[in-house]
Tab-separated table of C-alpha atoms in Angstrom:
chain	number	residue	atom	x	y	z
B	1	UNK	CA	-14.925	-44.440	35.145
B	2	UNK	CA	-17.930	-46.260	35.045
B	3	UNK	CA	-20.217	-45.730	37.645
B	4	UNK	CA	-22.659	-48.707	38.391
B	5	UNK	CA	-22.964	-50.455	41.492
B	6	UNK	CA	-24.566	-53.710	39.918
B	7	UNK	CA	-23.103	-56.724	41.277
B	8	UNK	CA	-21.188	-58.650	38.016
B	9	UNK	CA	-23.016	-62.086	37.455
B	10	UNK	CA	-22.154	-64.900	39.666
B	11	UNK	CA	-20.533	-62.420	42.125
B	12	UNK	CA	-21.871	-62.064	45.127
B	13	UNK	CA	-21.040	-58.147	46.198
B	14	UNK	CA	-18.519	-57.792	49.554
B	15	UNK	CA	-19.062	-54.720	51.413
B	16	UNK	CA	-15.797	-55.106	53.700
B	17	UNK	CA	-16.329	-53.240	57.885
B	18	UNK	CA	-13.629	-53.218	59.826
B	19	UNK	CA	-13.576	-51.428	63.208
B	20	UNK	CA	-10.770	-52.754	64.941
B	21	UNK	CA	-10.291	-52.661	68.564
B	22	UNK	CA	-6.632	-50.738	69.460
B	23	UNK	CA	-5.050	-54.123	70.103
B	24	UNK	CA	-6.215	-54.925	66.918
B	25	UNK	CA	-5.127	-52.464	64.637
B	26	UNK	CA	-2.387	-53.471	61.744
B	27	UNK	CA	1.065	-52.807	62.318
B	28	UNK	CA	1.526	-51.232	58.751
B	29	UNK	CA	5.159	-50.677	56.717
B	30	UNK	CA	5.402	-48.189	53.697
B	31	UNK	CA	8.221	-48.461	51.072
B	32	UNK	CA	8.566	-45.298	49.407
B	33	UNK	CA	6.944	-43.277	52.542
B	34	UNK	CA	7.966	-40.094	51.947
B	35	UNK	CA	6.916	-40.018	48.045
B	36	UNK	CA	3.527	-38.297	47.481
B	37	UNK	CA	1.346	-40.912	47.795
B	38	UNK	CA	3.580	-42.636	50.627
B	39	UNK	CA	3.181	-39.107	52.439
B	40	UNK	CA	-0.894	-39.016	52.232
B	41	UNK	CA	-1.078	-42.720	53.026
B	42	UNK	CA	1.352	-42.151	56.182
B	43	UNK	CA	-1.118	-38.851	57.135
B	44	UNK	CA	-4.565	-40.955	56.238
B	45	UNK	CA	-3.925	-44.049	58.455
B	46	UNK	CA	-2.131	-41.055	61.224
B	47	UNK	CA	-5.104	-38.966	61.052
B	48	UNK	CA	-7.784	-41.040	61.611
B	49	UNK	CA	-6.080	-43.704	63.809
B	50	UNK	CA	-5.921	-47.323	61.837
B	51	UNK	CA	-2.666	-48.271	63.142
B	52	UNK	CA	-0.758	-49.400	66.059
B	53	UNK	CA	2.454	-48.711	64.013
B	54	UNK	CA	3.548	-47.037	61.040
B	55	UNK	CA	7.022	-47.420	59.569
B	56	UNK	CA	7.767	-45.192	56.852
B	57	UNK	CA	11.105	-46.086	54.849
B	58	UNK	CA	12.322	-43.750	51.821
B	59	UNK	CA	16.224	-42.795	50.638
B	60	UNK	CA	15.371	-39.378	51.446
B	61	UNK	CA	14.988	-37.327	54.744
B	62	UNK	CA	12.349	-36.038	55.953
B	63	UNK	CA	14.320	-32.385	56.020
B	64	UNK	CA	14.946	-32.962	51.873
B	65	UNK	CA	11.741	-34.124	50.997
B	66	UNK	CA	10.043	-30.925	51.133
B	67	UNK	CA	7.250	-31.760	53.432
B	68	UNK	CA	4.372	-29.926	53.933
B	69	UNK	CA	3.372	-28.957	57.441
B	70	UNK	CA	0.491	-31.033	58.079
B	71	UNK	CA	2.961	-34.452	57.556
B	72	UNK	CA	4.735	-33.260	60.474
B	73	UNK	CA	3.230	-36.071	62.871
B	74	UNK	CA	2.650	-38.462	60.549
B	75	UNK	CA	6.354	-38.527	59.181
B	76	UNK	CA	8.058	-37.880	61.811
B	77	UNK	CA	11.626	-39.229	62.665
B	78	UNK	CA	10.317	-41.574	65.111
B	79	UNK	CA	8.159	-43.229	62.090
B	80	UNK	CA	11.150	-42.798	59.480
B	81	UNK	CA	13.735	-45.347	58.634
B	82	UNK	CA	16.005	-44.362	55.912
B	83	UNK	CA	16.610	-47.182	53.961
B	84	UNK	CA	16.795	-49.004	49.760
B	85	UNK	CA	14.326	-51.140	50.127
B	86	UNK	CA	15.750	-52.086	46.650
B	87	UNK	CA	19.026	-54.130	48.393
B	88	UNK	CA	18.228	-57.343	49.582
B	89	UNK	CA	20.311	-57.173	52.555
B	90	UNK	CA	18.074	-54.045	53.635
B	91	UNK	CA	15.031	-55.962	54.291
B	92	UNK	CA	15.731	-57.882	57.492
B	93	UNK	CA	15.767	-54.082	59.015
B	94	UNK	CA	13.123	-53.121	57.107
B	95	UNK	CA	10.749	-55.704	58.032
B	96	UNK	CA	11.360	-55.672	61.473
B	97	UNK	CA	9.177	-53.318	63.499
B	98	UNK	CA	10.294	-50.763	66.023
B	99	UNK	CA	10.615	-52.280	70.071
B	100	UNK	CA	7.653	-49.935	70.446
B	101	UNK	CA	5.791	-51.824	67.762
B	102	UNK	CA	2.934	-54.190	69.911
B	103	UNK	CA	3.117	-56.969	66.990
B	104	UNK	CA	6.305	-58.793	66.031
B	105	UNK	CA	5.259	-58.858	61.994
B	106	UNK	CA	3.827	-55.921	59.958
B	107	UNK	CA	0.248	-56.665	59.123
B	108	UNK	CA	0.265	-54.825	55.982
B	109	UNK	CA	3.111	-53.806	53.797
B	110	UNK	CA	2.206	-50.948	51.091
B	111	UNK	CA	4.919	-50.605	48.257
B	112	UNK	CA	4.389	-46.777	47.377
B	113	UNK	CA	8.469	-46.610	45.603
B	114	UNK	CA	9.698	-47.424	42.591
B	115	UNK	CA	10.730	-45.240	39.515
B	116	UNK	CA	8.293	-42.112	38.741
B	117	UNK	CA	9.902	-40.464	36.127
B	118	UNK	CA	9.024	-40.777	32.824
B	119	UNK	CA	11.134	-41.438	29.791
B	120	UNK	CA	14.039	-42.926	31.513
B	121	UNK	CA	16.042	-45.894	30.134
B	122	UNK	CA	15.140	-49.263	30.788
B	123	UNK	CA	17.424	-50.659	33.587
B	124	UNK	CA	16.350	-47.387	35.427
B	125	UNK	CA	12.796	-49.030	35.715
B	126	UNK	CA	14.189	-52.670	35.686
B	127	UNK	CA	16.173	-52.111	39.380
B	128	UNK	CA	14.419	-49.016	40.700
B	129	UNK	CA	10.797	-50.782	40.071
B	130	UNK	CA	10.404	-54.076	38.897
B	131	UNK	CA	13.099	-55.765	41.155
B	132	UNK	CA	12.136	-53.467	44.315
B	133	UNK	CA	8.830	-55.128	43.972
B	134	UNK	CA	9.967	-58.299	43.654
B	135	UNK	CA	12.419	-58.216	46.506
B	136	UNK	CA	9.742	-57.233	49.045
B	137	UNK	CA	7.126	-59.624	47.465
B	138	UNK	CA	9.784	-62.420	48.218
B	139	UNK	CA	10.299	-60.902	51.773
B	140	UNK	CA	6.835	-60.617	52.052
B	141	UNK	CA	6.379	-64.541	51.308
B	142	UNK	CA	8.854	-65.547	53.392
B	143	UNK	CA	7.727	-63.816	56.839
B	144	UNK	CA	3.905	-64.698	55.650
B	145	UNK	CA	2.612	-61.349	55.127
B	146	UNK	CA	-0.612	-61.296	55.587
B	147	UNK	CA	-0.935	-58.006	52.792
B	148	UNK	CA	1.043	-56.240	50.392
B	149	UNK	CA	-0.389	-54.001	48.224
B	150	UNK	CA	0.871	-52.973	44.957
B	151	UNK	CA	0.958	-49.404	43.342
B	152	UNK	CA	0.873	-50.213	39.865
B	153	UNK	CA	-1.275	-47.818	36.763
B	154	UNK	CA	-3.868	-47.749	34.280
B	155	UNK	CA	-0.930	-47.558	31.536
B	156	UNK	CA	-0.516	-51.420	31.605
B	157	UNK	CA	-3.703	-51.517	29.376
B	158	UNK	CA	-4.018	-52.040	25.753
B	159	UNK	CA	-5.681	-48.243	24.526
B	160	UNK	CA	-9.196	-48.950	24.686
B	161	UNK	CA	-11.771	-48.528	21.184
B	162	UNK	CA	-14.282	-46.410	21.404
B	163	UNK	CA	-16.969	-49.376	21.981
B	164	UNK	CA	-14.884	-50.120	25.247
B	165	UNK	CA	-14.609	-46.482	26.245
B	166	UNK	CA	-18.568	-46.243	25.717
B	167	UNK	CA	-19.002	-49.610	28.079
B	168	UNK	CA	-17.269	-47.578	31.014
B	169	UNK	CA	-13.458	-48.412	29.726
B	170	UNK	CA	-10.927	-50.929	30.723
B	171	UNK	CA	-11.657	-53.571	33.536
B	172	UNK	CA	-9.467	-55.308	35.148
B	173	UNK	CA	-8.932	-58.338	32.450
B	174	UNK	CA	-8.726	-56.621	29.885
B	175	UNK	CA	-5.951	-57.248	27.230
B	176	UNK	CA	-2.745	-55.517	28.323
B	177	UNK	CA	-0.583	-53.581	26.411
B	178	UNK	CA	1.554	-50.729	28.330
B	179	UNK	CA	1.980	-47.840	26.406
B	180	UNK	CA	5.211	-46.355	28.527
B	181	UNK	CA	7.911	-47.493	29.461
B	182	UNK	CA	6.948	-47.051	33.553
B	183	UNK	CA	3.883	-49.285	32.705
B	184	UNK	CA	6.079	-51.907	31.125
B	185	UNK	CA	7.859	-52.678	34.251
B	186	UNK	CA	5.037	-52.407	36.672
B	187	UNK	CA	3.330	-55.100	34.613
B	188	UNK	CA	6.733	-56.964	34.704
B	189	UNK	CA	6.224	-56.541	38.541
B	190	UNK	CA	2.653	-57.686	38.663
B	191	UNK	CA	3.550	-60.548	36.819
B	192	UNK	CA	6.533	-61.575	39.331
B	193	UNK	CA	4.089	-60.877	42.032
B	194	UNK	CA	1.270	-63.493	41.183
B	195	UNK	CA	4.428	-66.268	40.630
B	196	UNK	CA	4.889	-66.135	44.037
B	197	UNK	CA	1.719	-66.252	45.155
B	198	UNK	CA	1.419	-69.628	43.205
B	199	UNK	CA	4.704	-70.779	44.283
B	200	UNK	CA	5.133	-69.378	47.859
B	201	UNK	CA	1.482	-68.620	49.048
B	202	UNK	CA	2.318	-64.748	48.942
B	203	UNK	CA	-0.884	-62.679	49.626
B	204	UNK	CA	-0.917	-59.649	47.266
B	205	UNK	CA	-3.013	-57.070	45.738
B	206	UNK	CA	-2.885	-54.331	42.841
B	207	UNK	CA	-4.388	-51.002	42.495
B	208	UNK	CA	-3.776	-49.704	38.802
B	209	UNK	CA	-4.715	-46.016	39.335
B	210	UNK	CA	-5.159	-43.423	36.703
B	211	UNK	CA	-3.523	-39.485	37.253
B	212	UNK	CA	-3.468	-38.627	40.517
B	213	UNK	CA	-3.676	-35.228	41.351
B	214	UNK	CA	-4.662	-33.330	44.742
B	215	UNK	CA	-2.288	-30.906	47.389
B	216	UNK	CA	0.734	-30.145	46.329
B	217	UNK	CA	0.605	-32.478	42.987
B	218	UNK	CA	4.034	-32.552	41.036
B	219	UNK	CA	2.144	-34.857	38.496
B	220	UNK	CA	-0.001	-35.052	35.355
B	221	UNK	CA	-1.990	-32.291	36.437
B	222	UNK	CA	0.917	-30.505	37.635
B	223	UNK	CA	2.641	-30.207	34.395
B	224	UNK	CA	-0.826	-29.032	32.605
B	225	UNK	CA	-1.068	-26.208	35.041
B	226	UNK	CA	2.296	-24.894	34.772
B	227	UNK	CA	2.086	-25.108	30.731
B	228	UNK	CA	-1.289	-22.710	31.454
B	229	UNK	CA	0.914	-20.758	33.260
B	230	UNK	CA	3.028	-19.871	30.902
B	231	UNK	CA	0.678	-19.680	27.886
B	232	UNK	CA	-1.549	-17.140	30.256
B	233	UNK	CA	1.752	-15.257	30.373
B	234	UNK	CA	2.426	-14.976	27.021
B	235	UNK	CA	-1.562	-14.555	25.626
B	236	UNK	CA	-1.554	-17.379	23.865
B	237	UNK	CA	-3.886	-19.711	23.279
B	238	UNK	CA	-3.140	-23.173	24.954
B	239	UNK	CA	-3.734	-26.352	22.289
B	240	UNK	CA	-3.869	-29.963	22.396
B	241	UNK	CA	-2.621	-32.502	20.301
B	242	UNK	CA	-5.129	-34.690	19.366
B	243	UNK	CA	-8.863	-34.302	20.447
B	244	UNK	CA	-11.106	-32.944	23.601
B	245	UNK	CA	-12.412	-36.995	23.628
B	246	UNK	CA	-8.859	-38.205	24.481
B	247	UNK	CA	-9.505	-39.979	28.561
B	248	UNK	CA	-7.148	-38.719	31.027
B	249	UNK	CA	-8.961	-40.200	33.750
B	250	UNK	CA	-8.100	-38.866	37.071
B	251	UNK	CA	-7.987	-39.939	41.010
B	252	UNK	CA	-7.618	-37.758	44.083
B	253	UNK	CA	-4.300	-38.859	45.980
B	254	UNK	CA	-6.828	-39.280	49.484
B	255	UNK	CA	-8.707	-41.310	47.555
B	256	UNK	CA	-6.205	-43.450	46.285
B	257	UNK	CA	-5.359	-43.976	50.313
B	258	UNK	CA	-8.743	-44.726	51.430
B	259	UNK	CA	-8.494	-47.664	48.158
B	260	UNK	CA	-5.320	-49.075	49.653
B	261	UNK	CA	-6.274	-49.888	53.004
B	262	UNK	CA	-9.742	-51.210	51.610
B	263	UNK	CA	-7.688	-53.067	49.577
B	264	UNK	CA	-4.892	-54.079	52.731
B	265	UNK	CA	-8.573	-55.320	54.785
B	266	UNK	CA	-9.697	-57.042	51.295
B	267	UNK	CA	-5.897	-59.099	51.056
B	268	UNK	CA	-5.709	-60.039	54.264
B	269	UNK	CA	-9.154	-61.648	54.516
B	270	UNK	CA	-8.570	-63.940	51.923
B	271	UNK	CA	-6.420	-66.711	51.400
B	272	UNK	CA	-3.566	-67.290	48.755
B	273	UNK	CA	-5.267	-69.608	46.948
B	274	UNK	CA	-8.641	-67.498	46.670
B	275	UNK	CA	-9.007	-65.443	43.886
B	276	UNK	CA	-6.525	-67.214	42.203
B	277	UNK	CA	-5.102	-64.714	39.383
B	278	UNK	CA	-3.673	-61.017	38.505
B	279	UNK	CA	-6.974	-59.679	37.445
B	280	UNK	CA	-8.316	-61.429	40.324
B	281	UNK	CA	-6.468	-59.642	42.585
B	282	UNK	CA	-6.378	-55.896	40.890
B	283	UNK	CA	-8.398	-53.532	41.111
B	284	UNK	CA	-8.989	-50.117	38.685
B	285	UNK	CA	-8.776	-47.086	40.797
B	286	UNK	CA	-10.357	-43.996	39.093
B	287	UNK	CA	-12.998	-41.304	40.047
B	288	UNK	CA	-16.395	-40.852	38.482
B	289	UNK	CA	-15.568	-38.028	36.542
B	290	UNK	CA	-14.410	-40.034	33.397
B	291	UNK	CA	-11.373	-37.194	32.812
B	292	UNK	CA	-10.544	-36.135	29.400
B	293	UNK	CA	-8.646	-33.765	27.763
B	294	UNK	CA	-11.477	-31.438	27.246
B	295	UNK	CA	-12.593	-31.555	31.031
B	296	UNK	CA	-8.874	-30.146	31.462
B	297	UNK	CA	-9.477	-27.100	28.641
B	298	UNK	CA	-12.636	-26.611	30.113
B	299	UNK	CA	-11.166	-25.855	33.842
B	300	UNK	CA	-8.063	-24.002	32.565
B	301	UNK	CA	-10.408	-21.729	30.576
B	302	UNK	CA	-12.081	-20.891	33.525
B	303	UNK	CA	-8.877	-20.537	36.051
B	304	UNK	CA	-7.064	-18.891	33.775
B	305	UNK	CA	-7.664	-15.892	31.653
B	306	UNK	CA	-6.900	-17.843	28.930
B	307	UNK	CA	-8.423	-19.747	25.477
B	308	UNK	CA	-8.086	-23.482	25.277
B	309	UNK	CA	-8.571	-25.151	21.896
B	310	UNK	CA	-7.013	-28.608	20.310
B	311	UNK	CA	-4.854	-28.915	17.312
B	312	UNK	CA	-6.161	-29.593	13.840
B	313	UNK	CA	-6.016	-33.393	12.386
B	314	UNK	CA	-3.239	-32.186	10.140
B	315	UNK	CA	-0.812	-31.382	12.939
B	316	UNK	CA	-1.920	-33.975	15.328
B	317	UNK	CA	-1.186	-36.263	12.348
B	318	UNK	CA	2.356	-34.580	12.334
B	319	UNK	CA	3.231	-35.168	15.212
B	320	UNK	CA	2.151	-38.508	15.752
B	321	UNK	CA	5.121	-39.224	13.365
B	322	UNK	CA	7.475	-36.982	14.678
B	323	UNK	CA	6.395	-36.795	18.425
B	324	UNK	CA	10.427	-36.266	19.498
B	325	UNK	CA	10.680	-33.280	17.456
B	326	UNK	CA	7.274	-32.161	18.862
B	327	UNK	CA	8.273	-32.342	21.968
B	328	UNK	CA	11.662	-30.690	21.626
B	329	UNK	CA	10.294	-27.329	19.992
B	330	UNK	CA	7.795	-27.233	22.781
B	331	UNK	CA	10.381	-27.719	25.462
B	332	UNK	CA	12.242	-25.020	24.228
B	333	UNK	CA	8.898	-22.267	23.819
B	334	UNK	CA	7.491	-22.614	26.922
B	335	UNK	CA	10.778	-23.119	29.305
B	336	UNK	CA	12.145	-19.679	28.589
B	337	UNK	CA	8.907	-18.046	29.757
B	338	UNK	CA	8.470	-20.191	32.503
B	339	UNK	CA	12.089	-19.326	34.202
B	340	UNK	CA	11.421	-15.256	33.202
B	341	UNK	CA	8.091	-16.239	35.411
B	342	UNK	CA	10.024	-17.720	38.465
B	343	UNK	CA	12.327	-14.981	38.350
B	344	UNK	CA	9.134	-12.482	38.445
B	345	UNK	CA	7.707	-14.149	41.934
B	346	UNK	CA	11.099	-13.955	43.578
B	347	UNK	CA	11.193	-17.802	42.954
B	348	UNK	CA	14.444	-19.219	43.143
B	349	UNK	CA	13.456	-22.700	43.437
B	350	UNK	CA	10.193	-24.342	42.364
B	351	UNK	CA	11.149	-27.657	42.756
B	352	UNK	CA	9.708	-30.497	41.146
B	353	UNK	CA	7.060	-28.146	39.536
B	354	UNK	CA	7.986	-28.010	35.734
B	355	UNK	CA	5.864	-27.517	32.298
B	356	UNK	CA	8.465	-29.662	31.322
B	357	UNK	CA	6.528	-31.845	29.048
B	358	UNK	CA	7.501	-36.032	28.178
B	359	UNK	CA	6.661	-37.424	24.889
B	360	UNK	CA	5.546	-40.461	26.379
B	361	UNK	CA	2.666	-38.719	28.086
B	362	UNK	CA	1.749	-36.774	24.714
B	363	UNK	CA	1.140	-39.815	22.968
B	364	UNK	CA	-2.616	-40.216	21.505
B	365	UNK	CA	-3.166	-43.659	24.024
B	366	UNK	CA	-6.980	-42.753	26.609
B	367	UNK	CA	-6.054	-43.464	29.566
B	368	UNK	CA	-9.665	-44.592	30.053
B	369	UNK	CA	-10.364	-47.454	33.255
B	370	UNK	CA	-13.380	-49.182	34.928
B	371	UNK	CA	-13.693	-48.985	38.744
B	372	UNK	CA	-16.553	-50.627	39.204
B	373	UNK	CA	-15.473	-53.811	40.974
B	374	UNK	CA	-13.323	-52.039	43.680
B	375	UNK	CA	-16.574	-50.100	44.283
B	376	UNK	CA	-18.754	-53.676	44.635
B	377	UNK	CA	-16.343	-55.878	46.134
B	378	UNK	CA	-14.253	-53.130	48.394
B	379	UNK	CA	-16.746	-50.769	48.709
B	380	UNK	CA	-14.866	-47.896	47.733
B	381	UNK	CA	-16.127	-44.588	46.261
B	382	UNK	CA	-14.397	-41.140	45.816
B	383	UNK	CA	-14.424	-38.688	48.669
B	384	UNK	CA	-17.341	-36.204	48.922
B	385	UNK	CA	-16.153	-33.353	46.014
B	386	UNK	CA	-13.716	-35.602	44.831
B	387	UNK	CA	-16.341	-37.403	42.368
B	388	UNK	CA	-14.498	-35.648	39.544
B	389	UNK	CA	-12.049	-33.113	38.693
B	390	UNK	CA	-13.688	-30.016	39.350
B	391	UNK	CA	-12.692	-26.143	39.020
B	392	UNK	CA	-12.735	-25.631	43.099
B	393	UNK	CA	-10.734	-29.373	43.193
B	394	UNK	CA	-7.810	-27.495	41.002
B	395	UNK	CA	-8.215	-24.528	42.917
B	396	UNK	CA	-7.491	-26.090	46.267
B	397	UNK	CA	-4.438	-27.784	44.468
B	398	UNK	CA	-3.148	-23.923	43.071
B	399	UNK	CA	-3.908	-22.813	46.945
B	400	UNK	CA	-1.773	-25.577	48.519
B	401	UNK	CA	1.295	-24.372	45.968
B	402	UNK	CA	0.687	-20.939	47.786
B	403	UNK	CA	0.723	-22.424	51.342
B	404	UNK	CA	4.271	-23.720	50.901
């Protein structure tokens, strides 16, 4: 969120250049490669040519995983290996690069899988997240990876005050507190992740990103735009719980990629026992735009020929004690419509795309995070346009719905 490029005391800032030469370039494996931001990564490092080799390993085909067009290249057969990166006696496959592959060891190893769902039990996120990253980590340590990076989110943090949010929100040590069930295990995963770094040498980083939205989102901002949808469908005005101040703060998913192989270049120049700690070796991913609930009524308001408002302390207050029952009679209003809307466009099947709303997500906790040191000591910034979430940025996402 916070924007300034001041150098923290007794830091000196590290503006990292790399150019590589082709016989240079990383070899580079991606676990959860065809999830969205697997998919973007695989297309960023494609597109402009940062690899020698790209593996990408999911449980899902490329035919099933509703690929757009433009991933055509990039996630092609010849880069695919289908694959649980979750079973230990996957990984010696996994790990060991095509005959094509001009390096014996991948250089980098990004960890885009684990459990994306909300709400879902606990042993769901225990095997699907938490253990996946800890059986690559210990792969990772044993072939002397040089970098794995770590998708983790801004959930792991306690809820910042209002003094924090007003100081450019929560850095990288703050205290931690996850506030759903996802973010518990990723921290449980973080945690595993700087053991063996202590114990094994393993060379790690973490990005803790906030929403990410951009083509073809099924996310966060997904689920908002569907629920505007349907409430522009039945003249309604759409409301809120709790108040337009409430952070959402939001990343585009190219941006996110351009942060992970900063962050790859930043992990492999260092050694094990530099930066020797979690917060050390995290770093908050957000945009500029310091996203809140009211820069989302504001751009639905103006997409949509719709009103926006928030819900009075009274009901808020409600449903902060009953939030299941919230959620339930919500569920059932706005799914009706939204299936008489499909059926309207000749729509059959939308896929992922749902106003389906979680309770965990409704829940009054800011999502609110710093970014300032992976801007001074990566050099990272959002893309040009991407500074914030913008009317034309949710635009372009609406338009990429219509191209596929």
């Amino acid at each position: 969120m916070a924007d300034d490029d001041s150098c923290p005391p007794g830091k000196a800032t590290t503006q990292l250049s790399f150019e590589p030469s082709p016989d240079e370039k990383p070899a580079v494996l991606i676990i959860g490669g065809l999830g969205y931001v697997g998919r973007f990564l695989a297309l960023h490092l494609h597109q402009n040519q940062l690899a020698c080799s790209i593996r990408l390993v999911d449980k899902v085909l490329p035919q099933l995983a509703r690929l757009a067009p433009e991933f055509s290249e990039a996630c092609s057969s010849s880069n695919f290996m289908q694959a649980d990166a979750s079973r230990e006696q996957s990984l010696t496959k996994i790990f060991t690069p095509p005959p094509s592959c001009p390096r014996k060891e991948y250089t980098y190893a990004f960890n885009c899988g684990g459990e994306t769902r909300y709400s879902q039990e606990d042993a769901v996120y225990k095997a699907r997240s938490a253990e996946l990253t800890l059986n690559l980590a210990r792969e990772c340590a044993r072939r002397k990876t040089p970098a794995l990076v770590e998708f983790s989110t801004g959930q792991i943090y306690k809820p910042p005050n209002s003094s924090i949010i007003k100081s450019g929100g929560c850095k990288e040590d703050s205290t931690t507190r996850p506030w759903t069930k996802l973010a518990k295990y990723k921290l449980v995963a973080e945690e595993e992740l700087e053991k063996l770094r202590k114990t094994e040498g393993l060379r790690y980083t973490v990005l803790r990103i906030g929403h990410i939205y951009g083509p073809y989102d099924v996310g966060f901002l997904a689920r908002g735009l569907c629920l505007a949808k349907v409430y522009e469908r039945k003249r309604e005005e759409m409301k809120w719980l709790w108040t337009k101040d409430l952070r959402v703060n939001t990343v585009h998913v190219e941006d996110v990629c351009t942060a992970a192989v900063l962050a790859a270049k930043w992990c492999a120049s260092i050694a094990p026992d530099q930066e020797p700690s979690l917060n050390q070796r995290a770093f908050n991913i957000v945009d500029q735009g310091d996203t809140s609930q009211g820069t989302l009524a504001t751009i639905f308001s103006q997409i949509f020929d719709l009103q926006t408002g928030f819900q009075g302390s009274l009901i808020s207050q409600f449903a902060r004690f009953n939030m299941e029952s919230v959620v339930d009679d919500v569920n059932e209003e706005i799914l009706g419509p939204w299936a008489e809307l499909l059926r309207e466009n000749g729509i059959t099947d939308s896929g992922p795309l749902s106003p389906f709303m979680e309770k965990e997500l409704l829940r009054d906790c800011d999502l609110c995070l710093d970014a300032n040191k992976a801007r001074t000591v990566l050099g990272w910034r959002a893309g040009e346009g991407k500074e914030g979430l913008s009317v034309e940025g949710v635009r372009r996402v609406l338009d990429s719905y219509r191209r596929m």
